[in-house]
Tab-separated table of C-alpha atoms and ligand atoms in Angstrom:
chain	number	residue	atom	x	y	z
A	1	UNK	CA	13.386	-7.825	5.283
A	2	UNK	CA	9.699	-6.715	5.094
A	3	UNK	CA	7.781	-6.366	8.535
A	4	UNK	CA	4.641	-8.270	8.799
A	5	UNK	CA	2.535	-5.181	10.084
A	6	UNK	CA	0.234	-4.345	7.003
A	7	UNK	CA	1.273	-1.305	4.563
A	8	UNK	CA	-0.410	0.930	2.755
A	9	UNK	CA	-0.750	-1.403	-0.129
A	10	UNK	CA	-2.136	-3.519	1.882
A	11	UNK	CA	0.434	-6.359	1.285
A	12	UNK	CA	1.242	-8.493	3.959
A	13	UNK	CA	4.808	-11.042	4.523
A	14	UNK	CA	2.430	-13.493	6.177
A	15	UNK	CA	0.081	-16.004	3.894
A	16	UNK	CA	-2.644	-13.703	2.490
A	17	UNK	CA	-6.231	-15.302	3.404
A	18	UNK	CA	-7.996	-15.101	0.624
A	19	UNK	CA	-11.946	-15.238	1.890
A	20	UNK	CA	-14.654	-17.600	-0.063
A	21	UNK	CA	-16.665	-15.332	-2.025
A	22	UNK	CA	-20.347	-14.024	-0.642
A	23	UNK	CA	-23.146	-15.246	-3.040
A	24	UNK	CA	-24.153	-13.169	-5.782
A	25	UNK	CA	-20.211	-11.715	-5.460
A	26	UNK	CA	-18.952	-10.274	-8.977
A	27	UNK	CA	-15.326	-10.403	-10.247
A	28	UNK	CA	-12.953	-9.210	-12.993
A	29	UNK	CA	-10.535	-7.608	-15.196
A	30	UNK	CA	-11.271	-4.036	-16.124
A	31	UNK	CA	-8.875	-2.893	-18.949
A	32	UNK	CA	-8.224	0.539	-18.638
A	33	UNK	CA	-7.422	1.978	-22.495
A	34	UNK	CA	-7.486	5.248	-24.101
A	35	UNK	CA	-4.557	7.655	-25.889
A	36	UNK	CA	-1.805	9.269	-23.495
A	37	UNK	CA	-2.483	11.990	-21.072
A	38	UNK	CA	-6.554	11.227	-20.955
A	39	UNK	CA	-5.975	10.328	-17.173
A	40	UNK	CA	-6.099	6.588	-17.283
A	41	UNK	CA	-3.791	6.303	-14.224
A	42	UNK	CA	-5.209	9.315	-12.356
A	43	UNK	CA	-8.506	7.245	-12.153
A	44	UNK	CA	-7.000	4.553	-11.356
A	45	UNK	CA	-5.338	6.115	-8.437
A	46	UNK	CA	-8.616	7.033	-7.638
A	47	UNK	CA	-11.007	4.146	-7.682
A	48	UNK	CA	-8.446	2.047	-5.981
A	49	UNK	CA	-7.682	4.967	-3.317
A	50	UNK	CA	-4.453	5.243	-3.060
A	51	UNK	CA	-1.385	6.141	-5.312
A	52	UNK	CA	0.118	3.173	-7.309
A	53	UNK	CA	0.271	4.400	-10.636
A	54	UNK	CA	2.227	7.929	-11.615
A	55	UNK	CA	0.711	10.238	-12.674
A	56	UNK	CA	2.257	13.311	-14.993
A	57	UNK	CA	1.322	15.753	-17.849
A	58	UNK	CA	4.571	14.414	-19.891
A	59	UNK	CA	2.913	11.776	-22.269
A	60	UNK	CA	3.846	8.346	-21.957
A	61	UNK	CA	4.005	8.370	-18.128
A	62	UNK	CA	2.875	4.908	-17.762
A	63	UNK	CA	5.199	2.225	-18.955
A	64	UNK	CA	4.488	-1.165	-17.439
A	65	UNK	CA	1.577	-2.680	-17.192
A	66	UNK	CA	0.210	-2.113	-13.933
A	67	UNK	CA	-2.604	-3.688	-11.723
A	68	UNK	CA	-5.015	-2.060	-9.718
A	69	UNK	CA	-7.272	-3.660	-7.269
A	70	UNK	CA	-10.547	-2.794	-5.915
A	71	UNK	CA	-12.860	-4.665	-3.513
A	72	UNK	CA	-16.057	-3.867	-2.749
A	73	UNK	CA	-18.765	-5.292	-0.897
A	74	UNK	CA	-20.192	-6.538	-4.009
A	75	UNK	CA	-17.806	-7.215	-6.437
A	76	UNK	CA	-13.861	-7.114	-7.140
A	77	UNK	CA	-12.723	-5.334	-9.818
A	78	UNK	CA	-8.947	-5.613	-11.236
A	79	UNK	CA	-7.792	-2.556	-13.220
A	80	UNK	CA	-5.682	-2.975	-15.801
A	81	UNK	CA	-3.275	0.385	-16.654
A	82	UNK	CA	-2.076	0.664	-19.791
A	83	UNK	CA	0.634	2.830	-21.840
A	84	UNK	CA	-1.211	4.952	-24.227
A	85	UNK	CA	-1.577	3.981	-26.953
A	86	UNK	CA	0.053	5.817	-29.630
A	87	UNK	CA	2.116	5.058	-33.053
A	88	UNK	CA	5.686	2.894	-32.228
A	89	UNK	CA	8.800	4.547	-33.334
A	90	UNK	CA	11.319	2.158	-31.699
A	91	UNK	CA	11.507	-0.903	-29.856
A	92	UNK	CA	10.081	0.095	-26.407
A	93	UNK	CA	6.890	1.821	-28.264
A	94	UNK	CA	6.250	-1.258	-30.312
A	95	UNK	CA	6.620	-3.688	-26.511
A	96	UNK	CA	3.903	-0.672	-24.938
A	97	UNK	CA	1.511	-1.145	-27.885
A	98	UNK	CA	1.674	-4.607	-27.879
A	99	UNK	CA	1.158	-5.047	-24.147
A	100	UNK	CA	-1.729	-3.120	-24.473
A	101	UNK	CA	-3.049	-4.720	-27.309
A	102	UNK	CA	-2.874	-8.032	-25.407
A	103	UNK	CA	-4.972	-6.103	-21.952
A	104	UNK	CA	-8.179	-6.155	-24.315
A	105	UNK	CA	-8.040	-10.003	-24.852
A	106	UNK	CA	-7.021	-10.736	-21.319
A	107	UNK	CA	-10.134	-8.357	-20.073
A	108	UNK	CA	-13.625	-9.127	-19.028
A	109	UNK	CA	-14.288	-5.241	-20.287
A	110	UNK	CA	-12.651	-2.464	-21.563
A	111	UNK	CA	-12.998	1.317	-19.865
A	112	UNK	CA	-11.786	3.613	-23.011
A	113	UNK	CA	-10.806	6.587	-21.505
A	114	UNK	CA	-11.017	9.779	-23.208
A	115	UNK	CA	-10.690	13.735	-22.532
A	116	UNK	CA	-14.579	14.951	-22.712
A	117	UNK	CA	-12.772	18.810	-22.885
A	118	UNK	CA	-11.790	18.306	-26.341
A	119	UNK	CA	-13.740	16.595	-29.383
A	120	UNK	CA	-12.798	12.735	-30.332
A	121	UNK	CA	-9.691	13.279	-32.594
A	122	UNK	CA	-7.979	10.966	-34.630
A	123	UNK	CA	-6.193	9.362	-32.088
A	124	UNK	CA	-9.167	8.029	-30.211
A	125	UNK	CA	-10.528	6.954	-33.291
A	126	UNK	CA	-7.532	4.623	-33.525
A	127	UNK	CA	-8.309	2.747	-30.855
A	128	UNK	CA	-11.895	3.006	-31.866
A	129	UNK	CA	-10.532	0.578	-34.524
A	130	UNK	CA	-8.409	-1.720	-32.818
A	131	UNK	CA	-11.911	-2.095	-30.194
A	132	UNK	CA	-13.917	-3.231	-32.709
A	133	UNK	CA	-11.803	-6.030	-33.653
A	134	UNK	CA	-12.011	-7.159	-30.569
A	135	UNK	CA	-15.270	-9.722	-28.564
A	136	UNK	CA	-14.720	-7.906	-25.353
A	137	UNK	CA	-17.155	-5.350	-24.079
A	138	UNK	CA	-16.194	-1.491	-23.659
A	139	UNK	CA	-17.710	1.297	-21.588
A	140	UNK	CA	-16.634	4.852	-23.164
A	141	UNK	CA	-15.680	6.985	-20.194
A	142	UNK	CA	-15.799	10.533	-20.763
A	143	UNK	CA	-13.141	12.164	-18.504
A	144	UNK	CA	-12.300	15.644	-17.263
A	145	UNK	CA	-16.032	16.616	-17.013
A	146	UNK	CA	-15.068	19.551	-15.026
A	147	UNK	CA	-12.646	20.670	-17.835
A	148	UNK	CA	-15.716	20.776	-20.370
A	149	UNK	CA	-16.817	24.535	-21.301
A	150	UNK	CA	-20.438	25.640	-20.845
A	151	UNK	CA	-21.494	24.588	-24.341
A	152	UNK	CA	-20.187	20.932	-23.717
A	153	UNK	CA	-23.041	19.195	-26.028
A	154	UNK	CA	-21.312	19.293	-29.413
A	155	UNK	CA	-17.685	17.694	-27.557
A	156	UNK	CA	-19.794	15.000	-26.117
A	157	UNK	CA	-22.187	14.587	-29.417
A	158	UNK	CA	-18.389	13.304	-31.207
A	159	UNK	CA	-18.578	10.414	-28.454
A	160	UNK	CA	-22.046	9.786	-27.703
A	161	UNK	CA	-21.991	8.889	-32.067
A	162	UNK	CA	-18.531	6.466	-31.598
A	163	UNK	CA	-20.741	4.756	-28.473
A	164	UNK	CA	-24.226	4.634	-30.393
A	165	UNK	CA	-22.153	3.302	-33.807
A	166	UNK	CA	-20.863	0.522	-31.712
A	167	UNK	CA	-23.588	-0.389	-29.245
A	168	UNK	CA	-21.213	0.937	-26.185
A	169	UNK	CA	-22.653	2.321	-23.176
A	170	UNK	CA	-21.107	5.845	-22.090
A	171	UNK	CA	-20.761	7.496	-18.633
A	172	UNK	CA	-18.921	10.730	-18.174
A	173	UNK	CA	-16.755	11.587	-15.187
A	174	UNK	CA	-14.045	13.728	-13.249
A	175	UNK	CA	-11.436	10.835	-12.335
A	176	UNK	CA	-9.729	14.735	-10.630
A	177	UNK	CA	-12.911	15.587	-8.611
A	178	UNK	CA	-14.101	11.759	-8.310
A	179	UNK	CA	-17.726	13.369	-9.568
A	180	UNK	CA	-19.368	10.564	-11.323
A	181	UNK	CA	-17.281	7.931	-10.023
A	182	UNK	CA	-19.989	5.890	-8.534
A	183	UNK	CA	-22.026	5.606	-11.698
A	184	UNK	CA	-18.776	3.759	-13.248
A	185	UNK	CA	-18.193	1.665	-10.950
A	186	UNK	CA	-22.212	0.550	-10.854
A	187	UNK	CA	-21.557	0.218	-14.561
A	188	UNK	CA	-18.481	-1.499	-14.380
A	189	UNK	CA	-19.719	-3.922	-12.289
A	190	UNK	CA	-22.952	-4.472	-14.454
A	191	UNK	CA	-20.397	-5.939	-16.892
A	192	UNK	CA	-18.791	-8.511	-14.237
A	193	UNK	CA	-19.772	-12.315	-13.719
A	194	UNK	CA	-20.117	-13.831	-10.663
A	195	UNK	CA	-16.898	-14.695	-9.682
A	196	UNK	CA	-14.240	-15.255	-7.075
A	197	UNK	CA	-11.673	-12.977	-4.678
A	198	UNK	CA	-8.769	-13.190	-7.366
A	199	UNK	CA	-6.694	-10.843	-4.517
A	200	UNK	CA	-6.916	-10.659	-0.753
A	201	UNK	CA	-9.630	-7.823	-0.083
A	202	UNK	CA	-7.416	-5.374	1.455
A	203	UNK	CA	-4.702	-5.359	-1.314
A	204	UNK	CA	-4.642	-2.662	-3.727
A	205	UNK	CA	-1.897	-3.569	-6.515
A	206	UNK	CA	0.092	-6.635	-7.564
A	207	UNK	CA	3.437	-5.030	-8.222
A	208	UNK	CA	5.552	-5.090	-5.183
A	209	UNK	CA	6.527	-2.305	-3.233
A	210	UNK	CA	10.258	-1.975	-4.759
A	211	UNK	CA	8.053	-1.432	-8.073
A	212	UNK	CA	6.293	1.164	-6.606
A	213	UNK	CA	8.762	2.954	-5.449
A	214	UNK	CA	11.145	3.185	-8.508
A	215	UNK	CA	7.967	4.814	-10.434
A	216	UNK	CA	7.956	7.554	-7.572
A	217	UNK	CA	11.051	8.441	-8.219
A	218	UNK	CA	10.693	8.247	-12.112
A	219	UNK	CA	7.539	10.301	-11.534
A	220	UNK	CA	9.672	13.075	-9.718
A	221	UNK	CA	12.298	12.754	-13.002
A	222	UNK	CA	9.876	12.970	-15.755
A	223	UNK	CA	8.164	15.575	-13.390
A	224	UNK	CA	11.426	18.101	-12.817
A	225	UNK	CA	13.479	17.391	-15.885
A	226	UNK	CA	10.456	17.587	-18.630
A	227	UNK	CA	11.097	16.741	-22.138
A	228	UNK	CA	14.799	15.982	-21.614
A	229	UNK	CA	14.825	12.654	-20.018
A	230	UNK	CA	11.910	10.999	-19.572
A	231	UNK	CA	12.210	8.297	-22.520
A	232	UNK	CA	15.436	6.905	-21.657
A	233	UNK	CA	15.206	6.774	-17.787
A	234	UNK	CA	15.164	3.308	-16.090
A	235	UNK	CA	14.988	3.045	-12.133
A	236	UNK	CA	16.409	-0.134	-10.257
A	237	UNK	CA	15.966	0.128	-6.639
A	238	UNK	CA	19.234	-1.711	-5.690
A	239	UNK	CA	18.746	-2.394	-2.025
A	240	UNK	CA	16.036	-2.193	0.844
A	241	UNK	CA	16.920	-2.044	3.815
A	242	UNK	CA	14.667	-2.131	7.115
A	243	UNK	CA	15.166	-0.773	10.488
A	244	UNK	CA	12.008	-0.147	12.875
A	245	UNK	CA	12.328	3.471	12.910
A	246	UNK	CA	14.111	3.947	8.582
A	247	UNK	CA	13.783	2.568	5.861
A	248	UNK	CA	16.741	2.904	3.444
A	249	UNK	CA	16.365	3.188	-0.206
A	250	UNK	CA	19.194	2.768	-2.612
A	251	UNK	CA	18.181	3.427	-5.663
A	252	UNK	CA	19.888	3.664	-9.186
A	253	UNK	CA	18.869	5.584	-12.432
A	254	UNK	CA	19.833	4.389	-15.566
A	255	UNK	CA	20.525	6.894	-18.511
A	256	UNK	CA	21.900	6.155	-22.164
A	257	UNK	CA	24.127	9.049	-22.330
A	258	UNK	CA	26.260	11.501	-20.341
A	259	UNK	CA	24.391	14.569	-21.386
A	260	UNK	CA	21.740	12.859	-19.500
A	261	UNK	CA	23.322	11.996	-16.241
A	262	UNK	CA	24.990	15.498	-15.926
A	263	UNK	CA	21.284	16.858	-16.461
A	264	UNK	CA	20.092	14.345	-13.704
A	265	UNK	CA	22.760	15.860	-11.466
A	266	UNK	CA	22.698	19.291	-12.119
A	267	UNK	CA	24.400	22.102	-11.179
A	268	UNK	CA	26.346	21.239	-7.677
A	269	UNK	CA	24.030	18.518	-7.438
A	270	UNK	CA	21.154	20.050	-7.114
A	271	UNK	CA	18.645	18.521	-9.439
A	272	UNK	CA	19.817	15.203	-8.473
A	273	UNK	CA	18.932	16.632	-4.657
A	274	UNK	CA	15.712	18.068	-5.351
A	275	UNK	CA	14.319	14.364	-7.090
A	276	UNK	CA	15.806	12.790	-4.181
A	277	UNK	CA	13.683	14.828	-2.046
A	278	UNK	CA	10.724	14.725	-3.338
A	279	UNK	CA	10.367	11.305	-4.033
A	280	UNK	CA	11.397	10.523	-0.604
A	281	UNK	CA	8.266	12.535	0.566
A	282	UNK	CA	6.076	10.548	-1.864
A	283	UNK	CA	7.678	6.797	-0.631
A	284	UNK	CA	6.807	7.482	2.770
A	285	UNK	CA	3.667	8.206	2.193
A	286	UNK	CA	3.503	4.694	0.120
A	287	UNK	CA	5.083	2.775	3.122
A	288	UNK	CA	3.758	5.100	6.268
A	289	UNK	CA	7.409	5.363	7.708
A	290	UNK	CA	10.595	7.415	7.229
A	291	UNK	CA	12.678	6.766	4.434
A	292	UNK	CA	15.727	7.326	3.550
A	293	UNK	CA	16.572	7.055	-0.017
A	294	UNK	CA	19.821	7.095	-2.016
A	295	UNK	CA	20.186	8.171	-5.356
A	296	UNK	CA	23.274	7.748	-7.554
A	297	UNK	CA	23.083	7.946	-12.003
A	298	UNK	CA	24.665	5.169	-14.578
A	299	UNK	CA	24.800	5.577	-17.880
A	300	UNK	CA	23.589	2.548	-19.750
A	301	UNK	CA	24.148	2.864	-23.750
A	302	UNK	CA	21.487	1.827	-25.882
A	303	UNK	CA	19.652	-0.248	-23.289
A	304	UNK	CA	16.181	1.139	-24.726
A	305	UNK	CA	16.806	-0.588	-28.349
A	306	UNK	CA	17.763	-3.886	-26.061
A	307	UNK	CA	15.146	-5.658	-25.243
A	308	UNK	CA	17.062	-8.344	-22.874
A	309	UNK	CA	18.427	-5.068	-21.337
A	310	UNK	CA	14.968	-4.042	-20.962
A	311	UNK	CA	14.013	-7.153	-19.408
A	312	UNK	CA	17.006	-6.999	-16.899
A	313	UNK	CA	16.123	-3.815	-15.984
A	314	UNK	CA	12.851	-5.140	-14.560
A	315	UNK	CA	10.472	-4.518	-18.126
A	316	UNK	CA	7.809	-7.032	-18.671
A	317	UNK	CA	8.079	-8.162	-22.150
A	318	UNK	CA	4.391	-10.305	-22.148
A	319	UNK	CA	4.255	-11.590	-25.975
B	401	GDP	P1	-2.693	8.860	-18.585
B	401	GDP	O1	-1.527	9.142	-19.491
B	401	GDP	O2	-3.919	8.590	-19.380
B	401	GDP	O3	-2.410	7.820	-17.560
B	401	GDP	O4	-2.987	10.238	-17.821
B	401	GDP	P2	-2.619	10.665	-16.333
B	401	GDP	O5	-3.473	9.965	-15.347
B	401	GDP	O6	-1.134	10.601	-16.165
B	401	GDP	O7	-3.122	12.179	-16.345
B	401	GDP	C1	-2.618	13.127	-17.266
B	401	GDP	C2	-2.902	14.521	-16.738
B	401	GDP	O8	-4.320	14.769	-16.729
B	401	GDP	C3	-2.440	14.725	-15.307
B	401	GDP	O9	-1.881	16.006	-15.213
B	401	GDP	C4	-3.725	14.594	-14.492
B	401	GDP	O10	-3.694	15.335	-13.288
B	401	GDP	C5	-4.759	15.172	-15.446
B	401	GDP	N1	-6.118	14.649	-15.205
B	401	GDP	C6	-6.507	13.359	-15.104
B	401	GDP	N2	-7.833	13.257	-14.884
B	401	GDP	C7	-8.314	14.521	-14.831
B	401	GDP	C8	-9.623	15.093	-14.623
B	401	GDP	O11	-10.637	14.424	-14.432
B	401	GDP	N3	-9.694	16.446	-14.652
B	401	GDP	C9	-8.610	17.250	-14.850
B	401	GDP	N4	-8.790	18.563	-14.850
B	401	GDP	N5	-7.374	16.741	-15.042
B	401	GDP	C10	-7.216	15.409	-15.036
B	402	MG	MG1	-0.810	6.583	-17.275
């Protein structure tokens, strides 16, 4: 059983008040696009203030849809994290592009992310594309200013053209540094109607906290084990249980093949023991309390082609 004492994510057991908005008050959904690795979820993390979203330099870190919530005296904005976006080559790339093909409907506007250090390539110019199909409004954001060299103007000319071609407005940022954050968020906010609290102020994502945690520990996986694992890992925290000094964590990792689990493990257990550990680190700073978390590795064949495996393994399929 949850306590009723508010977490860090600012959820509460008890019936969340949700306050009549002040006049003038602006709300909506900010979709948050752009190809893998541009650090989508990084400034998300950031402009919400606290860690709900993993973060990694393995591509394809982000694999649900994930909402982020920020309230501000002003205005309440509702981030929307998506997968990169990237070419499908099986079943669970086809359900990420999709899913984030539906954010940009669902969106009031859309914050395309990109990585200001390098020129636009052809991969932002995909989504360039799919944009301009779309009604919704879109803010380039030009991340990882404080990667850019001292002769930044040509890198930004190749997005300052995609924004002028389309009648965007641009803003560049460090989502790292949080330099240039506030002009966004004026900006972002610009692009809101008056609207209602869709959240209780203080909360900061929708998933629950059992979501939250199982990303920790796949953050610590694709984190540790690289290129070896990451695709076909699926975490199902199996039991919470709550004591007013521990909070136990039993937690199960799905793999598709024996080569995988006996890389999971590792030598005398040791891999298995160093995830363990750090993740455990990382969900009590999500709850504020001691944890203790329990890790054990089942193979699952083929559950990434399944898509009512994918869905019982706690996948949002939104069509
Ligand atoms: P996503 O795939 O777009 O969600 O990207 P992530 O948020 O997972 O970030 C990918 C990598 O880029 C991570 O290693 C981040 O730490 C890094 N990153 C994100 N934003 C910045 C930034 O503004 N500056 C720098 N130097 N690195 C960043
Ligand atoms: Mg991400």
């Amino acid at each position: 059983m949850m306590n009723d004492q508010t977490n860090n994510l600012g959820a509460t057991t008890n019936n969340a008040i949700i306050p009549v908005a002040p006049k003038g008050f602006r709300s909506g959904f900010v979709g948050i696009l752009g190809r893998p690795n541009v650090g989508k979820s990084t400034l998300m993390n950031q402009l919400v203030g606290q860690k709900i979203a993993i973060t990694s330099p393995v591509a394809q870190t982000t694999r649900n849809r994930l909402r982020g919530i920020l309230t501000t005296d002003k205005a309440q904005l509702i981030f929307i994290d998506t997968p990169g976006i990237h070419k499908p080559h099986h079943e669970l790339g086809k359900v990420l592009v999709k899913n984030a093909l539906n954010a940009i409907e669902l969106t009031d506007v859309v914050l395309l992310v990109v990585d200001s250090s390098t020129k636009a390539g052809g991969g932002d110019r995909y989504i360039v594309e799919l944009l301009k199909r779309s009604q919704t409004p879109v803010i380039l954001g030009l991340n990882k200013s404080d990667l850019q060299p001292g002769d930044y103007q040509h890198l930004d000319r190749t997005y300052s053209q995609i924004a002028a071609a389309n009648n965007w407005s641009m803003v560049k940022f460090s989502a790292l540094s949080k330099v240039g954050l506030e002009t966004l968020l004026e900006l972002l906010i610009k692009h809101l109607e008056p609207g209602p609290y869709y959240y209780p102020p203080d909360l900061v994502t929708d998933r629950p906290e059992r979501f939250i945690m199982g990303e920790l520990i796949r953050e610590q996986i694709l984190l540790l084990t690289r290129q070896e694992i990451p695709h076909s890992v699926a975490i199902m925290i199996e039991k919470v249980e709550e004591t007013a000094k521990l909070t136990r964590v039993f937690a199960a990792i799905n793999v598709e093949r024996n080569s995988q689990k006996a890389i999971l493990i590792g030598k005398q257990g040791n891999m298995l023991r160093e995830i363990g550990t750090r993740a455990r680190q990382q969900i009590q700073k999500l709850i504020a309390g001691e944890v203790y978390l329990q890790l054990f590795v089942r193979v699952q064949p083929k559950w990434r082609q399944s898509r009512i495996r994918l869905a019982q393994l706690g996948y949002s399929l939104e069509t």
